[in-house]
Short mmCIF file of N, CA and C and ligand atoms in Angstrom, two decimals:
data_model
loop_
_atom_site.label_atom_id
_atom_site.label_comp_id
_atom_site.label_asym_id
_atom_site.label_seq_id
_atom_site.Cartn_x
_atom_site.Cartn_y
_atom_site.Cartn_z
N MET A 1 0.90 -1.24 -0.14
CA MET A 1 -0.07 0.03 0.10
C MET A 1 1.03 1.29 0.20
N ILE A 2 0.55 2.06 -0.85
CA ILE A 2 1.13 3.49 -0.86
C ILE A 2 0.51 4.67 0.06
N SER A 3 1.34 5.52 0.97
CA SER A 3 0.83 6.55 1.61
C SER A 3 -0.20 7.56 0.74
N LYS A 4 -0.90 8.02 1.40
CA LYS A 4 -1.90 9.15 1.07
C LYS A 4 -1.26 10.53 0.38
N ARG A 5 0.05 10.61 0.95
CA ARG A 5 0.81 11.77 0.60
C ARG A 5 1.32 11.30 -0.76
N LEU A 6 1.98 10.24 -0.98
CA LEU A 6 2.66 10.03 -2.35
C LEU A 6 1.48 9.69 -3.27
N GLN A 7 0.18 8.98 -2.93
CA GLN A 7 -0.78 8.89 -3.90
C GLN A 7 -1.02 10.43 -4.54
N ASP A 8 -1.34 11.36 -3.89
CA ASP A 8 -1.81 12.63 -4.18
C ASP A 8 -0.31 12.98 -5.11
N ALA A 9 0.60 12.88 -4.82
CA ALA A 9 1.83 13.53 -5.52
C ALA A 9 2.00 12.51 -6.88
N ILE A 10 1.73 11.35 -6.94
CA ILE A 10 1.62 10.69 -8.13
C ILE A 10 0.43 10.83 -8.85
N ASN A 11 -0.83 11.33 -8.73
CA ASN A 11 -1.76 11.93 -9.35
C ASN A 11 -1.43 13.22 -9.93
N ALA A 12 -0.86 14.08 -9.17
CA ALA A 12 -0.45 15.37 -9.73
C ALA A 12 0.55 15.21 -10.75
N GLN A 13 1.32 14.10 -10.70
CA GLN A 13 2.58 13.81 -11.45
C GLN A 13 1.73 13.31 -12.88
N ILE A 14 0.65 12.60 -12.83
CA ILE A 14 0.10 11.90 -13.90
C ILE A 14 -0.42 13.21 -14.55
N ASN A 15 -1.12 13.80 -14.06
CA ASN A 15 -1.61 15.38 -14.91
C ASN A 15 -0.41 16.27 -15.34
N ALA A 16 0.61 16.34 -14.67
CA ALA A 16 1.71 17.05 -15.24
C ALA A 16 2.27 16.31 -16.43
N GLU A 17 2.23 15.35 -16.51
CA GLU A 17 2.78 14.30 -17.77
C GLU A 17 1.62 14.57 -19.03
N MET A 18 0.59 14.63 -18.75
CA MET A 18 -0.44 14.50 -19.64
C MET A 18 -0.54 16.24 -20.19
N TRP A 19 -0.27 17.07 -19.22
CA TRP A 19 -0.06 18.44 -19.82
C TRP A 19 1.30 18.23 -20.90
N SER A 20 2.20 17.97 -20.25
CA SER A 20 3.63 17.80 -21.23
C SER A 20 2.99 17.53 -22.48
N ALA A 21 2.29 16.17 -22.66
CA ALA A 21 1.95 15.52 -24.03
C ALA A 21 1.15 16.79 -24.80
N TYR A 22 0.07 17.35 -24.06
CA TYR A 22 -0.52 18.12 -24.66
C TYR A 22 0.35 19.57 -25.40
N LEU A 23 1.26 19.78 -24.49
CA LEU A 23 2.14 21.02 -24.92
C LEU A 23 2.78 20.40 -26.23
N TYR A 24 3.53 19.44 -26.17
CA TYR A 24 4.43 18.89 -27.35
C TYR A 24 3.42 18.65 -28.63
N LEU A 25 1.98 18.17 -28.20
CA LEU A 25 1.40 18.03 -29.57
C LEU A 25 1.02 19.33 -30.29
N SER A 26 0.77 20.25 -29.15
CA SER A 26 0.78 21.76 -29.88
C SER A 26 1.82 22.52 -30.68
N MET A 27 3.00 21.88 -30.08
CA MET A 27 4.13 22.19 -30.73
C MET A 27 4.20 21.65 -32.00
N SER A 28 3.77 20.23 -32.06
CA SER A 28 3.71 19.68 -33.40
C SER A 28 2.92 20.09 -34.48
N ALA A 29 1.72 20.80 -33.74
CA ALA A 29 0.90 21.39 -34.91
C ALA A 29 1.42 22.49 -35.22
N TYR A 30 2.13 23.52 -34.35
CA TYR A 30 2.60 24.73 -34.67
C TYR A 30 3.84 24.26 -35.85
N CYS A 31 4.55 23.18 -35.82
CA CYS A 31 5.63 23.29 -36.70
C CYS A 31 5.03 22.72 -38.09
N GLN A 32 3.84 21.88 -37.93
CA GLN A 32 3.46 21.28 -39.21
C GLN A 32 2.66 22.59 -40.08
N ASP A 33 2.42 23.00 -39.35
CA ASP A 33 1.71 24.54 -40.15
C ASP A 33 2.70 25.34 -40.57
N ALA A 34 3.83 25.49 -39.91
CA ALA A 34 4.88 26.41 -40.41
C ALA A 34 5.69 26.00 -41.38
N GLY A 35 5.65 24.66 -41.75
CA GLY A 35 6.16 23.84 -42.86
C GLY A 35 7.31 22.94 -42.72
N TYR A 36 7.36 22.21 -41.54
CA TYR A 36 8.51 21.60 -41.12
C TYR A 36 7.79 20.26 -40.31
N PRO A 37 7.44 19.41 -41.34
CA PRO A 37 6.78 18.14 -41.10
C PRO A 37 7.89 16.84 -40.27
N GLY A 38 9.03 17.13 -40.41
CA GLY A 38 9.81 16.29 -39.78
C GLY A 38 9.96 16.75 -38.22
N ILE A 39 10.13 18.05 -37.99
CA ILE A 39 10.13 18.60 -36.69
C ILE A 39 8.84 18.18 -36.02
N ALA A 40 7.72 18.27 -36.74
CA ALA A 40 6.44 18.24 -36.38
C ALA A 40 6.30 16.85 -35.94
N ASN A 41 6.98 15.87 -36.77
CA ASN A 41 7.21 14.51 -36.24
C ASN A 41 7.81 13.86 -34.90
N TRP A 42 8.94 14.95 -34.79
CA TRP A 42 9.57 14.79 -33.42
C TRP A 42 8.92 15.04 -32.10
N PHE A 43 8.05 16.15 -32.61
CA PHE A 43 7.12 16.64 -31.25
C PHE A 43 6.00 15.78 -31.06
N ALA A 44 5.59 15.00 -32.08
CA ALA A 44 4.34 13.90 -32.21
C ALA A 44 4.88 12.75 -31.36
N ILE A 45 6.33 12.38 -31.59
CA ILE A 45 6.53 11.39 -30.91
C ILE A 45 6.92 11.71 -29.15
N GLN A 46 7.35 13.03 -29.13
CA GLN A 46 7.30 13.34 -27.61
C GLN A 46 6.18 13.34 -27.32
N PHE A 47 5.09 13.70 -27.78
CA PHE A 47 3.74 13.55 -27.37
C PHE A 47 3.35 12.18 -26.83
N LYS A 48 3.67 11.19 -27.60
CA LYS A 48 3.41 9.62 -27.39
C LYS A 48 4.44 9.32 -26.04
N GLU A 49 5.44 9.83 -26.03
CA GLU A 49 6.28 9.27 -24.89
C GLU A 49 5.65 9.80 -23.68
N GLU A 50 5.23 11.01 -23.40
CA GLU A 50 4.84 11.76 -22.34
C GLU A 50 3.34 11.13 -22.13
N GLN A 51 2.50 10.51 -23.05
CA GLN A 51 1.59 9.91 -22.43
C GLN A 51 1.87 8.42 -21.89
N ASP A 52 3.28 8.05 -22.10
CA ASP A 52 3.73 6.75 -21.89
C ASP A 52 4.26 7.04 -20.37
N HIS A 53 4.68 8.35 -20.09
CA HIS A 53 5.21 8.58 -18.67
C HIS A 53 3.97 8.49 -17.70
N ALA A 54 2.78 9.22 -18.38
CA ALA A 54 1.80 9.36 -17.42
C ALA A 54 1.19 7.71 -17.18
N GLN A 55 1.31 7.09 -18.04
CA GLN A 55 0.90 5.68 -18.14
C GLN A 55 1.43 4.80 -17.07
N ILE A 56 2.99 4.93 -17.21
CA ILE A 56 3.81 4.21 -16.11
C ILE A 56 3.39 4.55 -14.65
N PHE A 57 3.00 6.04 -14.52
CA PHE A 57 2.71 6.40 -13.08
C PHE A 57 1.36 5.95 -12.68
N TYR A 58 0.42 6.00 -13.69
CA TYR A 58 -0.94 5.36 -13.57
C TYR A 58 -0.49 3.66 -13.00
N ASN A 59 -0.11 2.70 -13.98
CA ASN A 59 0.11 1.50 -13.66
C ASN A 59 0.63 1.37 -12.42
N TYR A 60 1.65 2.25 -12.11
CA TYR A 60 2.44 1.94 -10.68
C TYR A 60 1.59 2.11 -9.76
N LEU A 61 0.85 3.33 -9.58
CA LEU A 61 -0.15 3.58 -8.58
C LEU A 61 -1.13 2.42 -8.41
N VAL A 62 -1.77 2.07 -9.36
CA VAL A 62 -2.70 0.98 -9.28
C VAL A 62 -1.64 -0.20 -8.66
N SER A 63 -0.51 -0.80 -9.31
CA SER A 63 0.13 -1.62 -8.59
C SER A 63 0.23 -1.69 -7.18
N ARG A 64 0.19 -0.60 -6.65
CA ARG A 64 0.44 -0.32 -5.15
C ARG A 64 -0.67 -0.04 -4.43
N GLY A 65 -1.98 -0.60 -5.09
CA GLY A 65 -3.19 -0.43 -4.19
C GLY A 65 -3.80 1.06 -4.06
N GLY A 66 -3.29 2.00 -4.73
CA GLY A 66 -3.67 3.30 -4.88
C GLY A 66 -4.81 3.52 -5.61
N ARG A 67 -5.36 4.80 -5.87
CA ARG A 67 -6.68 5.19 -6.54
C ARG A 67 -5.99 6.15 -7.38
N VAL A 68 -6.11 6.25 -8.63
CA VAL A 68 -5.98 7.10 -9.76
C VAL A 68 -7.25 8.20 -9.90
N ILE A 69 -6.76 9.29 -9.87
CA ILE A 69 -7.80 10.49 -10.08
C ILE A 69 -7.17 11.27 -10.88
N LEU A 70 -8.00 11.16 -12.02
CA LEU A 70 -7.78 12.22 -13.07
C LEU A 70 -8.47 13.49 -13.21
N LYS A 71 -7.94 14.65 -13.20
CA LYS A 71 -8.42 16.06 -13.47
C LYS A 71 -8.16 16.92 -14.51
N ALA A 72 -8.61 17.86 -14.91
CA ALA A 72 -8.75 18.70 -16.29
C ALA A 72 -7.08 19.04 -16.44
N ILE A 73 -6.79 18.91 -17.62
CA ILE A 73 -5.61 19.47 -18.22
C ILE A 73 -5.72 20.69 -18.67
N ASP A 74 -4.70 21.73 -18.14
CA ASP A 74 -4.89 23.24 -18.32
C ASP A 74 -4.33 23.09 -19.89
N SER A 75 -4.89 24.49 -20.41
CA SER A 75 -4.76 24.61 -21.86
C SER A 75 -3.05 24.91 -22.02
N VAL A 76 -2.68 24.87 -23.15
CA VAL A 76 -1.13 25.40 -23.52
C VAL A 76 -1.14 26.17 -24.52
N GLU A 77 0.07 26.77 -24.59
CA GLU A 77 0.36 27.62 -25.80
C GLU A 77 0.12 27.01 -27.33
N THR A 78 -0.03 27.90 -28.14
CA THR A 78 -0.28 27.51 -29.38
C THR A 78 0.66 28.01 -30.58
N GLU A 79 1.40 29.25 -30.25
CA GLU A 79 2.15 29.83 -31.17
C GLU A 79 3.54 30.04 -30.41
N TRP A 80 4.58 29.96 -31.43
CA TRP A 80 5.95 30.15 -30.98
C TRP A 80 6.42 30.90 -32.09
N LYS A 81 7.79 31.76 -31.88
CA LYS A 81 8.15 32.54 -33.14
C LYS A 81 8.95 31.80 -34.12
N SER A 82 9.21 30.50 -33.76
CA SER A 82 10.10 29.64 -34.56
C SER A 82 10.34 28.29 -34.06
N PRO A 83 10.93 27.31 -34.92
CA PRO A 83 11.25 26.09 -34.15
C PRO A 83 12.17 26.26 -32.91
N LEU A 84 13.12 27.26 -33.27
CA LEU A 84 14.21 27.37 -31.82
C LEU A 84 13.57 27.79 -31.01
N ALA A 85 12.35 28.66 -31.00
CA ALA A 85 11.56 28.88 -29.75
C ALA A 85 10.86 27.89 -29.14
N ALA A 86 10.57 27.12 -29.96
CA ALA A 86 9.82 25.84 -29.33
C ALA A 86 10.64 24.84 -28.83
N TYR A 87 12.01 24.87 -29.39
CA TYR A 87 12.99 23.91 -28.59
C TYR A 87 13.36 24.57 -27.06
N GLU A 88 13.36 25.96 -27.24
CA GLU A 88 13.91 26.42 -26.20
C GLU A 88 12.98 26.22 -25.02
N HIS A 89 11.73 26.40 -25.21
CA HIS A 89 10.43 26.24 -24.23
C HIS A 89 10.52 24.79 -23.99
N THR A 90 11.07 23.80 -24.85
CA THR A 90 10.92 22.40 -24.50
C THR A 90 12.14 22.27 -23.22
N TYR A 91 13.16 22.89 -23.76
CA TYR A 91 14.33 22.70 -22.56
C TYR A 91 14.08 23.24 -21.33
N GLU A 92 13.41 24.27 -21.15
CA GLU A 92 12.85 25.15 -19.98
C GLU A 92 11.84 24.21 -19.41
N HIS A 93 11.00 23.76 -20.30
CA HIS A 93 9.76 23.07 -19.63
C HIS A 93 10.45 21.49 -18.81
N GLU A 94 11.33 20.94 -19.68
CA GLU A 94 12.08 19.77 -19.22
C GLU A 94 12.71 19.96 -17.86
N GLN A 95 13.30 21.24 -17.67
CA GLN A 95 14.17 21.51 -16.52
C GLN A 95 12.83 21.48 -15.38
N LYS A 96 12.05 21.91 -15.34
CA LYS A 96 10.61 22.12 -14.53
C LYS A 96 10.08 20.57 -14.20
N VAL A 97 10.08 19.85 -15.20
CA VAL A 97 9.72 18.46 -15.06
C VAL A 97 10.94 17.73 -14.24
N THR A 98 12.01 18.08 -14.55
CA THR A 98 12.97 17.32 -13.60
C THR A 98 12.68 17.72 -12.36
N SER A 99 12.56 18.96 -12.00
CA SER A 99 12.38 19.46 -10.48
C SER A 99 10.99 18.78 -9.99
N LEU A 100 10.05 18.53 -10.80
CA LEU A 100 9.06 17.67 -10.26
C LEU A 100 9.36 16.31 -9.81
N ILE A 101 9.96 15.31 -10.82
CA ILE A 101 10.52 14.17 -10.41
C ILE A 101 11.63 14.25 -9.12
N ASN A 102 12.38 15.14 -8.99
CA ASN A 102 12.98 15.38 -7.69
C ASN A 102 12.22 15.61 -6.44
N ASN A 103 11.14 16.21 -6.56
CA ASN A 103 10.30 16.49 -5.41
C ASN A 103 9.70 15.24 -4.92
N LEU A 104 9.31 14.50 -6.57
CA LEU A 104 8.64 13.11 -5.71
C LEU A 104 9.71 12.15 -5.34
N MET A 105 10.80 12.26 -5.54
CA MET A 105 12.07 11.35 -4.93
C MET A 105 12.14 11.65 -3.50
N THR A 106 12.13 13.16 -3.13
CA THR A 106 11.86 13.72 -1.92
C THR A 106 11.03 13.18 -1.03
N ILE A 107 10.06 13.25 -1.55
CA ILE A 107 8.71 12.61 -0.83
C ILE A 107 9.02 11.08 -0.51
N ALA A 108 9.27 10.67 -1.68
CA ALA A 108 9.46 8.94 -1.44
C ALA A 108 10.41 8.53 -0.28
N ILE A 109 11.44 9.47 -0.27
CA ILE A 109 12.56 9.22 0.60
C ILE A 109 11.98 9.38 2.06
N GLU A 110 11.23 10.78 2.02
CA GLU A 110 10.74 11.19 3.41
C GLU A 110 9.44 10.11 4.01
N GLU A 111 8.88 9.39 3.16
CA GLU A 111 8.03 8.55 3.45
C GLU A 111 8.46 7.02 3.76
N ASN A 112 9.82 6.90 3.51
CA ASN A 112 10.63 5.64 3.58
C ASN A 112 10.06 4.67 2.57
N ASP A 113 9.46 4.86 1.34
CA ASP A 113 9.08 4.28 0.49
C ASP A 113 10.07 3.86 -0.66
N TYR A 114 10.83 2.77 -0.30
CA TYR A 114 11.78 2.30 -1.15
C TYR A 114 11.59 1.84 -2.50
N ALA A 115 10.29 0.98 -2.67
CA ALA A 115 9.78 0.70 -4.00
C ALA A 115 9.57 1.83 -5.11
N MET A 116 8.94 3.00 -4.25
CA MET A 116 8.89 4.00 -5.29
C MET A 116 10.12 4.65 -5.41
N GLN A 117 10.98 4.78 -4.89
CA GLN A 117 12.21 5.34 -4.94
C GLN A 117 12.70 4.36 -6.16
N SER A 118 12.94 3.08 -6.24
CA SER A 118 13.27 2.19 -7.46
C SER A 118 12.51 2.74 -8.59
N ARG A 119 11.38 2.99 -8.52
CA ARG A 119 10.39 3.23 -9.85
C ARG A 119 11.00 4.63 -10.42
N LEU A 120 10.98 5.38 -9.27
CA LEU A 120 11.39 6.79 -9.71
C LEU A 120 12.81 7.15 -10.45
N GLN A 121 13.68 6.17 -10.15
CA GLN A 121 15.16 6.18 -10.62
C GLN A 121 15.31 6.28 -12.15
N TRP A 122 14.25 5.43 -12.69
CA TRP A 122 14.00 5.24 -14.18
C TRP A 122 13.80 6.86 -14.89
N PHE A 123 12.79 7.23 -14.00
CA PHE A 123 12.57 8.79 -14.45
C PHE A 123 13.59 9.99 -14.18
N ILE A 124 14.35 9.67 -13.31
CA ILE A 124 15.54 10.66 -13.31
C ILE A 124 16.57 10.38 -14.05
N ASP A 125 16.88 9.18 -14.86
CA ASP A 125 17.73 8.86 -15.56
C ASP A 125 17.06 9.55 -17.03
N GLU A 126 15.78 9.38 -17.12
CA GLU A 126 15.10 9.70 -18.34
C GLU A 126 14.98 11.28 -18.51
N GLN A 127 14.98 11.91 -17.50
CA GLN A 127 15.20 13.57 -17.54
C GLN A 127 16.55 13.70 -17.89
N VAL A 128 17.33 13.17 -17.63
CA VAL A 128 18.86 13.40 -18.18
C VAL A 128 18.75 13.51 -19.69
N GLU A 129 18.13 12.44 -20.25
CA GLU A 129 18.09 12.15 -21.77
C GLU A 129 17.03 13.55 -22.44
N GLU A 130 16.22 13.72 -21.47
CA GLU A 130 15.38 14.82 -22.16
C GLU A 130 15.74 15.95 -22.23
N GLU A 131 16.51 16.48 -21.06
CA GLU A 131 17.46 17.69 -21.11
C GLU A 131 18.40 17.75 -22.21
N GLU A 132 18.89 16.68 -22.36
CA GLU A 132 20.20 16.55 -23.29
C GLU A 132 19.46 16.77 -24.86
N HIS A 133 18.74 15.96 -24.99
CA HIS A 133 17.91 16.11 -26.61
C HIS A 133 17.64 17.53 -26.54
N ALA A 134 16.77 17.81 -25.72
CA ALA A 134 16.22 19.55 -26.11
C ALA A 134 17.56 20.54 -26.15
N VAL A 135 18.55 20.22 -25.31
CA VAL A 135 19.64 21.36 -25.68
C VAL A 135 20.24 21.07 -27.00
N GLU A 136 20.28 19.63 -27.44
CA GLU A 136 21.19 19.54 -28.67
C GLU A 136 20.31 20.13 -29.80
N LEU A 137 19.28 19.93 -29.79
CA LEU A 137 18.40 20.45 -30.79
C LEU A 137 18.13 22.25 -30.63
N VAL A 138 18.46 22.80 -29.70
CA VAL A 138 18.56 24.00 -29.31
C VAL A 138 19.90 24.68 -29.92
N GLN A 139 21.00 23.71 -29.97
CA GLN A 139 22.27 24.31 -30.33
C GLN A 139 22.37 24.02 -32.12
N LYS A 140 21.74 22.95 -32.51
CA LYS A 140 21.65 23.02 -33.93
C LYS A 140 20.99 23.91 -34.44
N LEU A 141 19.86 24.34 -34.19
CA LEU A 141 18.83 25.16 -34.77
C LEU A 141 19.40 26.71 -34.72
N LYS A 142 20.39 26.95 -33.57
CA LYS A 142 21.28 28.05 -33.32
C LYS A 142 22.39 28.05 -34.49
N MET A 143 22.90 26.99 -34.68
CA MET A 143 24.09 26.89 -35.66
C MET A 143 23.42 27.22 -37.10
N ILE A 144 22.27 26.64 -37.52
CA ILE A 144 21.57 26.69 -38.61
C ILE A 144 21.12 28.22 -38.90
N GLY A 145 20.63 28.81 -38.07
CA GLY A 145 20.19 30.45 -37.99
C GLY A 145 19.17 30.34 -39.12
N ASP A 146 19.19 31.08 -40.14
CA ASP A 146 18.45 31.41 -41.05
C ASP A 146 18.83 30.78 -42.44
N ASN A 147 19.39 29.74 -42.19
CA ASN A 147 19.91 28.89 -43.38
C ASN A 147 18.77 28.06 -43.86
N GLY A 148 18.33 28.16 -44.99
CA GLY A 148 17.11 27.36 -45.42
C GLY A 148 17.54 25.96 -45.73
N TYR A 149 18.57 25.77 -46.47
CA TYR A 149 19.20 24.45 -46.75
C TYR A 149 19.40 23.63 -45.48
N GLY A 150 20.21 24.32 -44.23
CA GLY A 150 20.25 23.65 -43.12
C GLY A 150 18.80 23.20 -42.47
N MET A 151 17.67 24.12 -42.44
CA MET A 151 16.75 23.86 -41.82
C MET A 151 15.79 22.58 -42.66
N TYR A 152 16.12 22.39 -44.10
CA TYR A 152 15.51 21.29 -44.54
C TYR A 152 16.13 20.10 -44.41
N GLN A 153 17.38 20.14 -44.30
CA GLN A 153 18.40 18.82 -43.90
C GLN A 153 18.12 18.58 -42.29
N LEU A 154 17.83 19.33 -41.35
CA LEU A 154 17.47 19.04 -40.19
C LEU A 154 15.84 18.49 -40.15
N ASP A 155 15.15 19.37 -40.98
CA ASP A 155 13.61 18.54 -40.77
C ASP A 155 13.65 17.21 -41.34
N LYS A 156 14.41 16.73 -42.20
CA LYS A 156 14.63 15.46 -43.05
C LYS A 156 14.97 14.63 -41.86
N GLU A 157 16.20 14.65 -41.21
CA GLU A 157 16.65 14.07 -40.00
C GLU A 157 15.76 13.68 -38.95
N LEU A 158 14.71 14.74 -38.71
CA LEU A 158 13.79 14.61 -37.52
C LEU A 158 12.80 13.63 -37.97
N ALA A 159 12.43 13.61 -39.27
CA ALA A 159 11.29 12.84 -40.06
C ALA A 159 11.60 11.43 -39.62
N ALA A 160 12.90 11.28 -39.28
CA ALA A 160 13.28 9.66 -39.27
C ALA A 160 13.05 9.27 -37.93
N ARG A 161 12.61 10.12 -37.25
CA ARG A 161 12.74 9.52 -35.50
C ARG A 161 11.46 8.30 -35.54
N VAL A 162 11.57 7.53 -34.89
CA VAL A 162 10.41 6.75 -34.72
C VAL A 162 10.14 6.31 -33.26
N TYR A 163 8.85 6.28 -32.99
CA TYR A 163 8.44 5.93 -31.66
C TYR A 163 8.96 4.65 -31.28
N VAL A 164 9.51 4.50 -29.95
CA VAL A 164 9.58 3.37 -29.01
C VAL A 164 8.96 3.35 -27.88
N GLN A 165 8.03 2.44 -27.34
CA GLN A 165 7.54 2.37 -26.31
C GLN A 165 8.60 2.32 -24.89
N ALA A 166 8.22 3.37 -24.10
CA ALA A 166 8.98 3.23 -23.08
C ALA A 166 9.35 2.02 -22.12
N ALA A 167 10.48 1.83 -21.75
CA ALA A 167 10.93 0.51 -21.25
C ALA A 167 9.97 0.03 -20.29
N PRO A 168 9.79 0.66 -19.02
CA PRO A 168 8.93 0.11 -18.02
C PRO A 168 7.30 -0.19 -18.68
N LEU A 169 7.12 0.16 -19.60
CA LEU A 169 5.60 0.06 -20.26
C LEU A 169 5.85 -1.58 -20.83
N ALA A 170 7.21 -1.55 -21.64
CA ALA A 170 7.30 -2.73 -22.14
C ALA A 170 7.49 -3.96 -21.22
N THR A 171 8.31 -3.76 -20.10
CA THR A 171 8.40 -4.82 -19.06
C THR A 171 7.41 -5.33 -18.14
N THR A 172 6.45 -4.54 -18.30
CA THR A 172 5.63 -4.93 -17.18
C THR A 172 4.40 -5.45 -17.82
N ALA A 173 3.83 -6.63 -16.93
CA ALA A 173 2.84 -7.68 -17.70
C ALA A 173 1.28 -6.93 -17.18
N ASP A 174 1.15 -6.05 -17.92
CA ASP A 174 -0.13 -5.02 -17.58
C ASP A 174 -1.28 -5.63 -18.70
FE1 FEO B 201 7.61 13.09 -19.14
FE2 FEO B 201 9.39 14.88 -20.99
O1 FEO B 201 9.40 14.15 -19.30
#
């Protein structure tokens, strides 16, 4: 059984992951409209990954005998100045998500919940990758600047990204 404090914190995180999914789908729609289908693909895959994160927390709460409570998902921005602005926003957002995950770990430690700490370790590692990928793309887009051929090449590269289901979802027998 999981503590009420952790249950509430996990439910809040499910909502935060769904909000992240919504944000990235909105960025995908913006990039599609701006003429970058490959970058839109990158964000559409990010949308699926965030839903996986929400599902992992959902499954975990159920497996610990907790109760999932879904609340309304807040609205998200719909316009950015450029794909670079969208990736700068992505990096800033992922840093916030990292602090949410770190806060969850702090609560799990305070509650002496070792199982929760073990599950959270995957998210802590995942956040290192999330921030790294956002920074890489910010750097690439800054390097490209307003070079049209550079944007064409990057868009082609990001069109090749394929969705891979998150590891904990693939390994649990749900
Ligand atoms: Fe669910 Fe992008 O972290």
